[in-house]
Structure formats: structure tokens, C-alpha cells
mmCIF file of C-alpha atoms and ligand atoms in Angstrom:
data_model
loop_
_atom_site.group_PDB
_atom_site.id
_atom_site.type_symbol
_atom_site.label_atom_id
_atom_site.label_comp_id
_atom_site.label_asym_id
_atom_site.label_seq_id
_atom_site.Cartn_x
_atom_site.Cartn_y
_atom_site.Cartn_z
ATOM 1 C CA MET A 1 46.254 39.635 71.629
ATOM 2 C CA LYS A 2 44.718 38.907 74.995
ATOM 3 C CA TYR A 3 41.840 36.557 75.624
ATOM 4 C CA GLY A 4 38.857 37.192 77.861
ATOM 5 C CA MET A 5 35.481 35.894 78.995
ATOM 6 C CA ILE A 6 32.523 37.461 80.802
ATOM 7 C CA ALA A 7 29.391 35.691 82.011
ATOM 8 C CA THR A 8 26.142 36.412 83.842
ATOM 9 C CA TRP A 9 25.584 35.187 87.401
ATOM 10 C CA LYS A 10 27.778 33.349 89.875
ATOM 11 C CA MET A 11 26.514 30.017 88.492
ATOM 12 C CA ALA A 12 28.747 30.578 85.442
ATOM 13 C CA TYR A 13 31.935 30.501 87.526
ATOM 14 C CA GLU A 14 32.923 26.847 86.933
ATOM 15 C CA GLY A 15 32.026 27.165 83.249
ATOM 16 C CA VAL A 16 34.204 30.266 82.931
ATOM 17 C CA VAL A 17 37.081 28.408 84.583
ATOM 18 C CA GLU A 18 36.736 25.610 81.998
ATOM 19 C CA GLY A 19 36.192 27.959 79.044
ATOM 20 C CA SER A 20 39.103 30.202 80.022
ATOM 21 C CA GLU A 21 41.387 27.207 80.197
ATOM 22 C CA LYS A 22 40.515 26.492 76.567
ATOM 23 C CA LEU A 23 41.211 30.100 75.595
ATOM 24 C CA ARG A 24 44.515 29.995 77.460
ATOM 25 C CA ASN A 25 45.444 26.931 75.416
ATOM 26 C CA GLY A 26 44.736 28.807 72.187
ATOM 27 C CA LYS A 27 41.376 27.188 71.376
ATOM 28 C CA GLU A 28 38.904 28.946 69.096
ATOM 29 C CA VAL A 29 36.345 31.123 70.885
ATOM 30 C CA SER A 30 33.216 29.109 69.997
ATOM 31 C CA GLU A 31 34.697 25.983 71.549
ATOM 32 C CA ALA A 32 35.423 27.868 74.769
ATOM 33 C CA VAL A 33 31.999 29.539 74.967
ATOM 34 C CA ILE A 34 30.061 26.342 74.197
ATOM 35 C CA CYS A 35 32.082 24.393 76.777
ATOM 36 C CA ALA A 36 31.395 27.071 79.401
ATOM 37 C CA ILE A 37 27.656 27.164 78.690
ATOM 38 C CA GLU A 38 27.350 23.396 78.639
ATOM 39 C CA SER A 39 28.883 23.244 82.066
ATOM 40 C CA VAL A 40 25.957 25.340 83.362
ATOM 41 C CA GLU A 41 23.342 23.509 81.257
ATOM 42 C CA ASN A 42 24.473 20.137 82.613
ATOM 43 C CA ASN A 43 24.449 21.126 86.274
ATOM 44 C CA PRO A 44 21.038 20.441 87.879
ATOM 45 C CA ALA A 45 22.032 22.559 90.893
ATOM 46 C CA TYR A 46 21.569 25.629 88.683
ATOM 47 C CA ARG A 47 17.827 26.027 88.676
ATOM 48 C CA SER A 48 17.213 28.129 85.616
ATOM 49 C CA VAL A 49 19.283 26.686 82.777
ATOM 50 C CA GLY A 50 19.241 23.328 80.982
ATOM 51 C CA PHE A 51 18.884 20.125 83.025
ATOM 52 C CA GLY A 52 16.751 20.870 86.089
ATOM 53 C CA GLY A 53 15.609 24.224 84.677
ATOM 54 C CA LEU A 54 12.498 26.138 85.697
ATOM 55 C CA PRO A 55 9.259 24.610 84.394
ATOM 56 C CA ASN A 56 6.589 26.515 82.497
ATOM 57 C CA ARG A 57 3.077 26.693 83.935
ATOM 58 C CA VAL A 58 2.149 23.207 82.733
ATOM 59 C CA GLY A 59 5.216 21.719 84.404
ATOM 60 C CA GLU A 60 7.492 21.290 81.384
ATOM 61 C CA VAL A 61 11.063 22.583 81.061
ATOM 62 C CA GLU A 62 11.077 24.572 77.828
ATOM 63 C CA LEU A 63 14.389 26.048 76.745
ATOM 64 C CA ASP A 64 15.743 28.925 74.638
ATOM 65 C CA ALA A 65 19.372 29.224 73.464
ATOM 66 C CA ALA A 66 21.422 31.179 70.939
ATOM 67 C CA TYR A 67 24.952 31.552 69.645
ATOM 68 C CA MET A 68 26.477 34.443 67.688
ATOM 69 C CA ASP A 69 29.795 34.417 65.858
ATOM 70 C CA GLY A 70 31.238 37.922 66.010
ATOM 71 C CA GLU A 71 33.569 37.360 63.031
ATOM 72 C CA ARG A 72 30.851 36.774 60.453
ATOM 73 C CA LEU A 73 27.879 38.204 62.397
ATOM 74 C CA CYS A 74 26.222 34.806 62.006
ATOM 75 C CA PHE A 75 23.808 33.563 64.615
ATOM 76 C CA GLY A 76 21.620 30.587 65.388
ATOM 77 C CA ALA A 77 18.861 30.115 67.931
ATOM 78 C CA VAL A 78 16.405 27.559 69.229
ATOM 79 C CA MET A 79 13.222 28.652 70.931
ATOM 80 C CA ALA A 80 10.778 26.863 73.217
ATOM 81 C CA VAL A 81 12.424 23.451 72.852
ATOM 82 C CA LYS A 82 11.902 20.436 75.076
ATOM 83 C CA ASN A 83 14.021 17.368 75.778
ATOM 84 C CA ILE A 84 17.240 18.619 74.165
ATOM 85 C CA LYS A 85 20.153 18.035 76.516
ATOM 86 C CA ASN A 86 22.351 20.880 75.258
ATOM 87 C CA PRO A 87 20.341 23.464 73.307
ATOM 88 C CA ILE A 88 23.433 25.691 72.975
ATOM 89 C CA ARG A 89 25.039 23.095 70.688
ATOM 90 C CA VAL A 90 22.032 23.090 68.372
ATOM 91 C CA ALA A 91 22.024 26.908 68.310
ATOM 92 C CA ARG A 92 25.709 26.962 67.389
ATOM 93 C CA HIS A 93 25.045 24.407 64.617
ATOM 94 C CA LEU A 94 22.297 26.649 63.177
ATOM 95 C CA SER A 95 24.674 29.628 63.208
ATOM 96 C CA GLY A 96 26.617 27.891 60.421
ATOM 97 C CA TYR A 97 23.780 28.194 57.897
ATOM 98 C CA GLN A 98 22.795 31.021 55.562
ATOM 99 C CA ARG A 99 19.086 30.504 56.195
ATOM 100 C CA ASN A 100 16.912 28.748 58.790
ATOM 101 C CA ASN A 101 18.973 30.206 61.628
ATOM 102 C CA ILE A 102 16.129 30.261 64.147
ATOM 103 C CA LEU A 103 14.114 27.122 64.767
ATOM 104 C CA ALA A 104 11.270 26.875 67.262
ATOM 105 C CA GLY A 105 9.477 24.072 69.073
ATOM 106 C CA GLY A 106 8.925 20.803 67.191
ATOM 107 C CA GLY A 107 10.960 21.919 64.154
ATOM 108 C CA ALA A 108 13.994 22.560 66.338
ATOM 109 C CA GLU A 109 13.494 19.277 68.198
ATOM 110 C CA SER A 110 13.346 17.238 64.996
ATOM 111 C CA PHE A 111 16.421 19.090 63.647
ATOM 112 C CA ALA A 112 18.279 18.181 66.851
ATOM 113 C CA ALA A 113 17.204 14.531 66.625
ATOM 114 C CA THR A 114 18.142 14.299 62.923
ATOM 115 C CA HIS A 115 21.590 15.681 63.636
ATOM 116 C CA GLY A 116 22.256 13.349 66.540
ATOM 117 C CA TYR A 117 21.970 15.753 69.462
ATOM 118 C CA GLU A 118 21.332 13.970 72.709
ATOM 119 C CA SER A 119 17.816 14.111 74.077
ATOM 120 C CA ALA A 120 16.979 14.060 77.777
ATOM 121 C CA ASN A 121 14.076 14.706 80.100
ATOM 122 C CA MET A 122 15.149 18.048 81.558
ATOM 123 C CA LEU A 123 12.668 17.974 84.445
ATOM 124 C CA THR A 124 14.375 16.827 87.641
ATOM 125 C CA HIS A 125 12.630 15.844 90.846
ATOM 126 C CA GLU A 126 13.687 19.215 92.345
ATOM 127 C CA SER A 127 12.373 21.259 89.408
ATOM 128 C CA GLN A 128 9.070 19.391 89.588
ATOM 129 C CA GLN A 129 8.881 20.099 93.332
ATOM 130 C CA ARG A 130 9.504 23.814 92.735
ATOM 131 C CA TRP A 131 6.684 23.791 90.194
ATOM 132 C CA GLU A 132 4.263 21.955 92.520
ATOM 133 C CA LYS A 133 5.041 24.420 95.315
ATOM 134 C CA LYS A 134 4.359 27.367 93.027
ATOM 135 C CA ILE A 135 1.101 25.862 91.791
ATOM 136 C CA GLY A 136 0.101 25.404 95.443
ATOM 137 C CA GLU A 137 0.983 29.003 96.363
ATOM 138 C CA GLY A 138 -0.664 30.494 93.284
ATOM 139 C CA TYR A 139 0.815 33.214 91.080
ATOM 140 C CA ILE A 140 -0.301 36.081 88.890
ATOM 141 C CA PRO A 141 0.497 35.205 85.266
ATOM 142 C CA GLU A 142 1.065 38.845 84.259
ATOM 143 C CA GLU A 143 3.474 39.439 87.119
ATOM 144 C CA ILE A 144 5.962 36.602 86.751
ATOM 145 C CA GLU A 145 9.501 37.883 87.398
ATOM 146 C CA ALA A 146 13.012 36.601 86.903
ATOM 147 C CA TYR A 147 13.538 33.777 89.443
ATOM 148 C CA GLY A 148 15.530 35.502 92.180
ATOM 149 C CA GLY A 149 16.893 37.518 89.269
ATOM 150 C CA HIS A 150 18.937 34.690 87.852
ATOM 151 C CA ASP A 151 17.439 32.807 84.965
ATOM 152 C CA THR A 152 19.897 32.923 82.108
ATOM 153 C CA VAL A 153 23.519 32.143 81.463
ATOM 154 C CA CYS A 154 25.084 34.485 78.897
ATOM 155 C CA ILE A 155 28.765 34.049 78.051
ATOM 156 C CA ILE A 156 30.930 36.258 75.845
ATOM 157 C CA GLY A 157 34.389 35.101 74.816
ATOM 158 C CA LEU A 158 37.376 36.719 73.104
ATOM 159 C CA ASP A 159 40.158 34.463 71.845
ATOM 160 C CA ASP A 160 43.818 35.220 71.220
ATOM 161 C CA GLN A 161 43.092 35.772 67.504
ATOM 162 C CA GLY A 162 40.614 38.545 68.343
ATOM 163 C CA ARG A 163 37.556 36.440 67.510
ATOM 164 C CA MET A 164 34.501 36.979 69.674
ATOM 165 C CA GLY A 165 31.554 34.666 70.356
ATOM 166 C CA ASN A 166 28.431 35.041 72.465
ATOM 167 C CA GLY A 167 26.209 32.238 73.756
ATOM 168 C CA VAL A 168 23.042 32.239 75.874
ATOM 169 C CA SER A 169 20.947 29.466 77.385
ATOM 170 C CA THR A 170 17.895 29.591 79.628
ATOM 171 C CA SER A 171 14.682 27.955 80.718
ATOM 172 C CA GLY A 172 13.185 31.469 80.663
ATOM 173 C CA LEU A 173 10.760 32.849 83.199
ATOM 174 C CA PHE A 174 9.399 30.421 85.783
ATOM 175 C CA MET A 175 5.685 29.664 85.090
ATOM 176 C CA LYS A 176 5.783 31.211 81.618
ATOM 177 C CA HIS A 177 3.043 30.304 79.152
ATOM 178 C CA PRO A 178 3.964 27.239 77.063
ATOM 179 C CA GLY A 179 5.591 28.516 73.877
ATOM 180 C CA ARG A 180 6.528 31.873 75.391
ATOM 181 C CA VAL A 181 9.911 33.116 74.158
ATOM 182 C CA GLY A 182 11.950 35.741 76.013
ATOM 183 C CA ASP A 183 14.806 37.998 74.919
ATOM 184 C CA SER A 184 17.542 35.388 75.336
ATOM 185 C CA PRO A 185 17.395 33.808 71.839
ATOM 186 C CA VAL A 186 16.416 37.091 70.148
ATOM 187 C CA ILE A 187 19.355 38.746 68.377
ATOM 188 C CA GLY A 188 19.988 42.312 69.507
ATOM 189 C CA SER A 189 18.018 41.838 72.717
ATOM 190 C CA GLY A 190 19.510 38.906 74.642
ATOM 191 C CA PHE A 191 22.827 38.993 72.797
ATOM 192 C CA TYR A 192 24.849 40.738 70.115
ATOM 193 C CA CYS A 193 28.444 40.147 69.077
ATOM 194 C CA ASP A 194 30.747 41.918 66.632
ATOM 195 C CA SER A 195 34.456 41.019 66.834
ATOM 196 C CA ARG A 196 35.370 44.421 65.395
ATOM 197 C CA VAL A 197 33.643 46.191 68.285
ATOM 198 C CA GLY A 198 32.561 44.014 71.208
ATOM 199 C CA ALA A 199 29.617 42.043 72.517
ATOM 200 C CA ALA A 200 26.815 42.406 75.046
ATOM 201 C CA SER A 201 24.197 40.170 76.652
ATOM 202 C CA ALA A 202 21.185 40.636 78.894
ATOM 203 C CA THR A 203 19.309 38.750 81.584
ATOM 204 C CA GLY A 204 16.114 39.541 83.460
ATOM 205 C CA VAL A 205 12.542 40.034 82.302
ATOM 206 C CA GLY A 206 12.731 39.403 78.570
ATOM 207 C CA GLU A 207 9.615 41.352 77.640
ATOM 208 C CA ASP A 208 11.196 44.528 79.070
ATOM 209 C CA ILE A 209 14.691 43.834 77.692
ATOM 210 C CA MET A 210 13.283 43.344 74.181
ATOM 211 C CA LYS A 211 11.539 46.730 74.258
ATOM 212 C CA GLY A 212 14.994 48.346 74.377
ATOM 213 C CA CYS A 213 16.992 45.904 72.171
ATOM 214 C CA LEU A 214 19.533 46.248 74.953
ATOM 215 C CA SER A 215 22.419 44.153 73.646
ATOM 216 C CA PHE A 216 22.555 45.810 70.240
ATOM 217 C CA ARG A 217 22.190 49.170 71.916
ATOM 218 C CA ILE A 218 25.233 48.540 74.144
ATOM 219 C CA VAL A 219 27.388 47.354 71.230
ATOM 220 C CA SER A 220 26.324 50.458 69.258
ATOM 221 C CA LEU A 221 27.405 52.696 72.139
ATOM 222 C CA ILE A 222 30.780 50.932 72.284
ATOM 223 C CA LYS A 223 31.112 51.347 68.514
ATOM 224 C CA ALA A 224 30.469 55.062 68.926
ATOM 225 C CA GLY A 225 33.440 55.275 71.313
ATOM 226 C CA GLY A 226 31.883 54.472 74.694
ATOM 227 C CA ASP A 227 33.666 52.342 77.275
ATOM 228 C CA CYS A 228 31.989 49.069 78.253
ATOM 229 C CA GLN A 229 30.924 50.078 81.751
ATOM 230 C CA GLY A 230 29.534 53.424 80.558
ATOM 231 C CA ALA A 231 27.742 51.760 77.633
ATOM 232 C CA CYS A 232 26.100 49.162 79.912
ATOM 233 C CA GLU A 233 24.901 51.825 82.359
ATOM 234 C CA LYS A 234 23.710 54.262 79.708
ATOM 235 C CA ALA A 235 21.794 51.713 77.650
ATOM 236 C CA LEU A 236 20.203 50.088 80.698
ATOM 237 C CA PHE A 237 19.272 53.176 82.694
ATOM 238 C CA ASP A 238 18.097 55.223 79.691
ATOM 239 C CA HIS A 239 15.838 52.328 78.769
ATOM 240 C CA GLU A 240 14.569 51.854 82.318
ATOM 241 C CA ALA A 241 13.817 55.583 82.591
ATOM 242 C CA ASP A 242 12.059 55.519 79.226
ATOM 243 C CA LEU A 243 9.809 52.647 80.293
ATOM 244 C CA LYS A 244 8.988 54.373 83.580
ATOM 245 C CA ALA A 245 8.256 57.645 81.777
ATOM 246 C CA ARG A 246 5.646 55.760 79.760
ATOM 247 C CA GLY A 247 3.967 54.526 82.905
ATOM 248 C CA SER A 248 5.237 50.967 82.935
ATOM 249 C CA LYS A 249 6.898 49.253 85.861
ATOM 250 C CA PRO A 250 9.849 47.396 84.331
ATOM 251 C CA GLY A 251 10.956 44.059 85.745
ATOM 252 C CA SER A 252 14.568 43.344 86.655
ATOM 253 C CA MET A 253 17.161 43.739 83.900
ATOM 254 C CA SER A 254 20.922 43.188 83.996
ATOM 255 C CA VAL A 255 23.569 43.414 81.287
ATOM 256 C CA ILE A 256 27.212 42.544 80.608
ATOM 257 C CA ALA A 257 29.619 43.635 77.871
ATOM 258 C CA MET A 258 33.176 43.013 76.705
ATOM 259 C CA ASP A 259 34.922 44.924 73.930
ATOM 260 C CA LYS A 260 37.393 43.635 71.353
ATOM 261 C CA ASN A 261 40.297 44.520 73.673
ATOM 262 C CA GLY A 262 38.916 42.606 76.660
ATOM 263 C CA ASN A 263 37.644 45.645 78.581
ATOM 264 C CA PHE A 264 34.383 44.817 80.327
ATOM 265 C CA GLY A 265 31.343 46.191 82.137
ATOM 266 C CA GLY A 266 28.142 45.144 83.872
ATOM 267 C CA ALA A 267 25.010 46.896 85.137
ATOM 268 C CA THR A 268 21.723 46.060 86.808
ATOM 269 C CA THR A 269 18.392 47.543 87.801
ATOM 270 C CA GLN A 270 18.127 45.154 90.719
ATOM 271 C CA LYS A 271 19.848 45.292 94.079
ATOM 272 C CA GLU A 272 22.650 42.938 93.089
ATOM 273 C CA PHE A 273 23.864 41.246 89.972
ATOM 274 C CA PRO A 274 26.963 39.029 90.084
ATOM 275 C CA PHE A 275 28.975 38.353 86.935
ATOM 276 C CA VAL A 276 32.189 36.494 86.238
ATOM 277 C CA VAL A 277 35.181 37.802 84.284
ATOM 278 C CA SER A 278 38.448 36.232 83.253
ATOM 279 C CA ARG A 279 41.281 37.648 81.192
ATOM 280 C CA GLU A 280 44.778 36.593 80.310
ATOM 281 C CA GLU A 281 46.159 38.401 83.337
ATOM 282 C CA MET A 282 43.161 37.779 85.641
ATOM 283 C CA GLU A 283 41.928 34.442 86.985
ATOM 284 C CA PRO A 284 38.127 33.992 86.814
ATOM 285 C CA THR A 285 36.802 36.588 89.247
ATOM 286 C CA ILE A 286 33.296 37.347 90.494
ATOM 287 C CA PHE A 287 32.203 40.971 90.307
ATOM 288 C CA VAL A 288 28.949 42.340 91.669
ATOM 289 C CA ALA A 289 26.974 45.220 90.179
ATOM 290 C CA GLN A 290 25.025 46.858 93.006
ATOM 291 C CA ASN A 291 22.145 49.280 92.683
ATOM 292 C CA ASP A 292 20.449 50.859 95.682
ATOM 293 C CA GLY A 293 18.180 53.012 93.538
ATOM 294 C CA LYS A 294 20.509 56.000 93.835
ATOM 295 C CA VAL A 295 24.034 54.739 93.305
ATOM 296 C CA HIS A 296 25.169 52.037 90.892
ATOM 297 C CA ARG A 297 28.620 50.541 91.378
ATOM 298 C CA VAL A 298 30.615 47.452 90.526
ATOM 299 C CA ILE A 299 32.756 45.750 93.169
ATOM 300 C CA LYS A 300 34.876 42.622 93.300
ATOM 301 C CA ALA A 301 32.996 39.975 95.313
ATOM 302 C CA THR A 302 34.479 39.617 98.784
ATOM 303 C CA GLN A 303 34.734 36.282 100.584
ATOM 304 C CA ASP A 304 31.987 37.522 102.891
ATOM 305 C CA TRP A 305 29.736 38.231 99.887
ATOM 306 C CA LYS A 306 30.421 34.762 98.452
ATOM 307 C CA ASP A 307 29.674 33.089 101.782
ATOM 308 C CA ASN A 308 26.337 34.859 102.089
ATOM 309 C CA TYR A 309 25.073 34.772 98.494
ATOM 310 C CA LEU A 310 22.040 32.511 98.271
ATOM 311 C CA GLY A 311 21.295 32.677 94.554
ATOM 312 C CA ASP A 312 22.636 30.622 91.647
HETATM 313 C C1 SD4 B 401 13.647 35.478 79.733
HETATM 314 N N1 SD4 B 401 15.623 36.823 80.009
HETATM 315 O O1 SD4 B 401 13.231 34.405 79.319
HETATM 316 C C2 SD4 B 401 15.058 35.535 80.282
HETATM 317 C C3 SD4 B 401 15.031 35.182 81.723
HETATM 318 C C4 SD4 B 401 16.152 35.711 82.534
HETATM 319 O O2 SD4 B 401 16.934 36.407 84.595
HETATM 320 O O3 SD4 B 401 17.216 36.021 82.097
HETATM 321 N N2 SD4 B 401 15.949 35.924 83.802
HETATM 322 O O4 SD4 B 401 12.962 36.492 79.755
#
């Protein structure tokens, strides 16, 4: 059995390197996925996840995270939590229970404190400055978008025993209303994972992703015999077309998928969406889904692309 990992955005690269190393050494998938996500959560240079994440409109970093175990279809999630250093760990903990799998706000924070999870002020000087600048410029609450497209780390892993796991972590949309929850910790929308089929995850404007339950939809297409790339494109573009046909103007949405054999795919409605893939026979590699409104394609990131990419 081969192992594999796929993750949203270039910012996941170092995490995928660390997580893949664990998979290569025969570690269980959840350990590899959690390690990879934590690497992004702990890095304040990545503006939209964990420490140094994007503040809500009152200047607080409020986080969402989830973990799904594709063997047992168990999942756990925390929503709108503050001051938890690694929300992904708490989400994974909750995935071990039969009930109380999703905890929000103060309930999640007291669960984390009771179980010894480290607390931290997640607002850095830089994230506060970004917030002050935005307050100064003004913004339209109903038109907040994904921050340069890249707000959420989603990581899918496949270990050498065929077990799959899927984790997500985000500070959500910049300037969101306090308490607002996006697609990321919502099962079927931000993530879905079934070791017998495959897994998918989404990033972008959560309100639009949730309307199409995109992750479950992709896994269902794979289950029905679709390949990962085709399933990502069909689910995403059918949903986008459906929203447009109903007169709405969907925000950016991007998706990734990996099946139980390590085949993968990615798709986006925005101009560019980088994602990272590693497999037994392939070192962690950055791919870019590109969409010019007419043609959608996936390329391997060139050195030139990497040198010029300004996002996380
Ligand atoms: C949310 N889906 O909170 C997240 C944000 C995101 O790229 O992924 N932006 O809606």
C-alpha cells in the first residue's frame, strides 16, 4: 500500500514535508495529519491559520478546526474558539467520542482547558496591524472574501495501512462577525473522509461552499466511479453554475481530493489555487490549479511561479 498526502495552499508545504516523513516511517495517518496541520497553525508567517491568524471585526482571532477519521467515519470539530494554541488537537480529541463531537465557543475552550491543551493569545502584532489597517480602510460586511484566497489549511492523509484522515484549521474570513462559523469545521462541506473511497476538502467563502456540501459531493462522485480530478471539477463547477443560475455571485471556492489509492485532484473558481501533494514515489510537490474563466487546468509549479507567488 502506498501512502499519500494532499493539502491546500503553498503554506502547507513544510507541514506536508513533516507529515509525509511520518507516513514514510509507517506512522498512523492521524499523527501525520495533525503534525502537518500544527506546523501551519504554529507559524505566524501564515496569516490565516492559528497563531497570527486573521482577526474578526472586533479584533479577535477566532478559530475553527475539524478532524475526520476515514476508518470509522468519526469526526470532531471546534467552532469559534479563542486562545487555543492548536485547535486541530482538540478537534481530533473530540473525534474519539460517540457524542459531543462538535463544541463551540466557551464550551470548547473549557473542554480544551480541562484536558490540558495549551492556551495562547493568537493575536500577533502583525495580525493586529492588518486589522487596524482594514478598520481604517473600511469594508462592506456582506462582501468579505477569502483573504487573497488563502484562509484555510486542509490536509488529507493516506497511510500505508490504507487508513485515511482529514484535518482542517482556519481563522475563517477576515473581519467576520464574532461567532460566525464557515464551512471548514462543518462535516460534508469543509471536509469529508472515507477510507473505503477517498477524501475531499474545501477552502474559500464558506457560505457558498456550504450551499453545495462540496466535500461530501466530491467523495460521492469518487464513490460512483469518478476520478479525483474529474470529481473535483464536476462538483465545483456544477455548484458554481447552479449558484449563478439562481442569481447569486459566488465567492472564491477551491477544492482538493485524494482517493484510497493515492490518486489526487484539485480545482478552483479563482485564477490560481496552489496545493501540495506527496506520495510514496513523489516528494512533496506544489501543483497549481488555474482558471481563466474558460479553461481550467492543473500544472506543476515552476520555479518561476514559486519565485513570483505572493500569497501564503
Ligand atoms: C471560511 N472557508 O471560514 C473558510 C475560509 C477559507 O479561503 O477557506 N478561505 O469560510
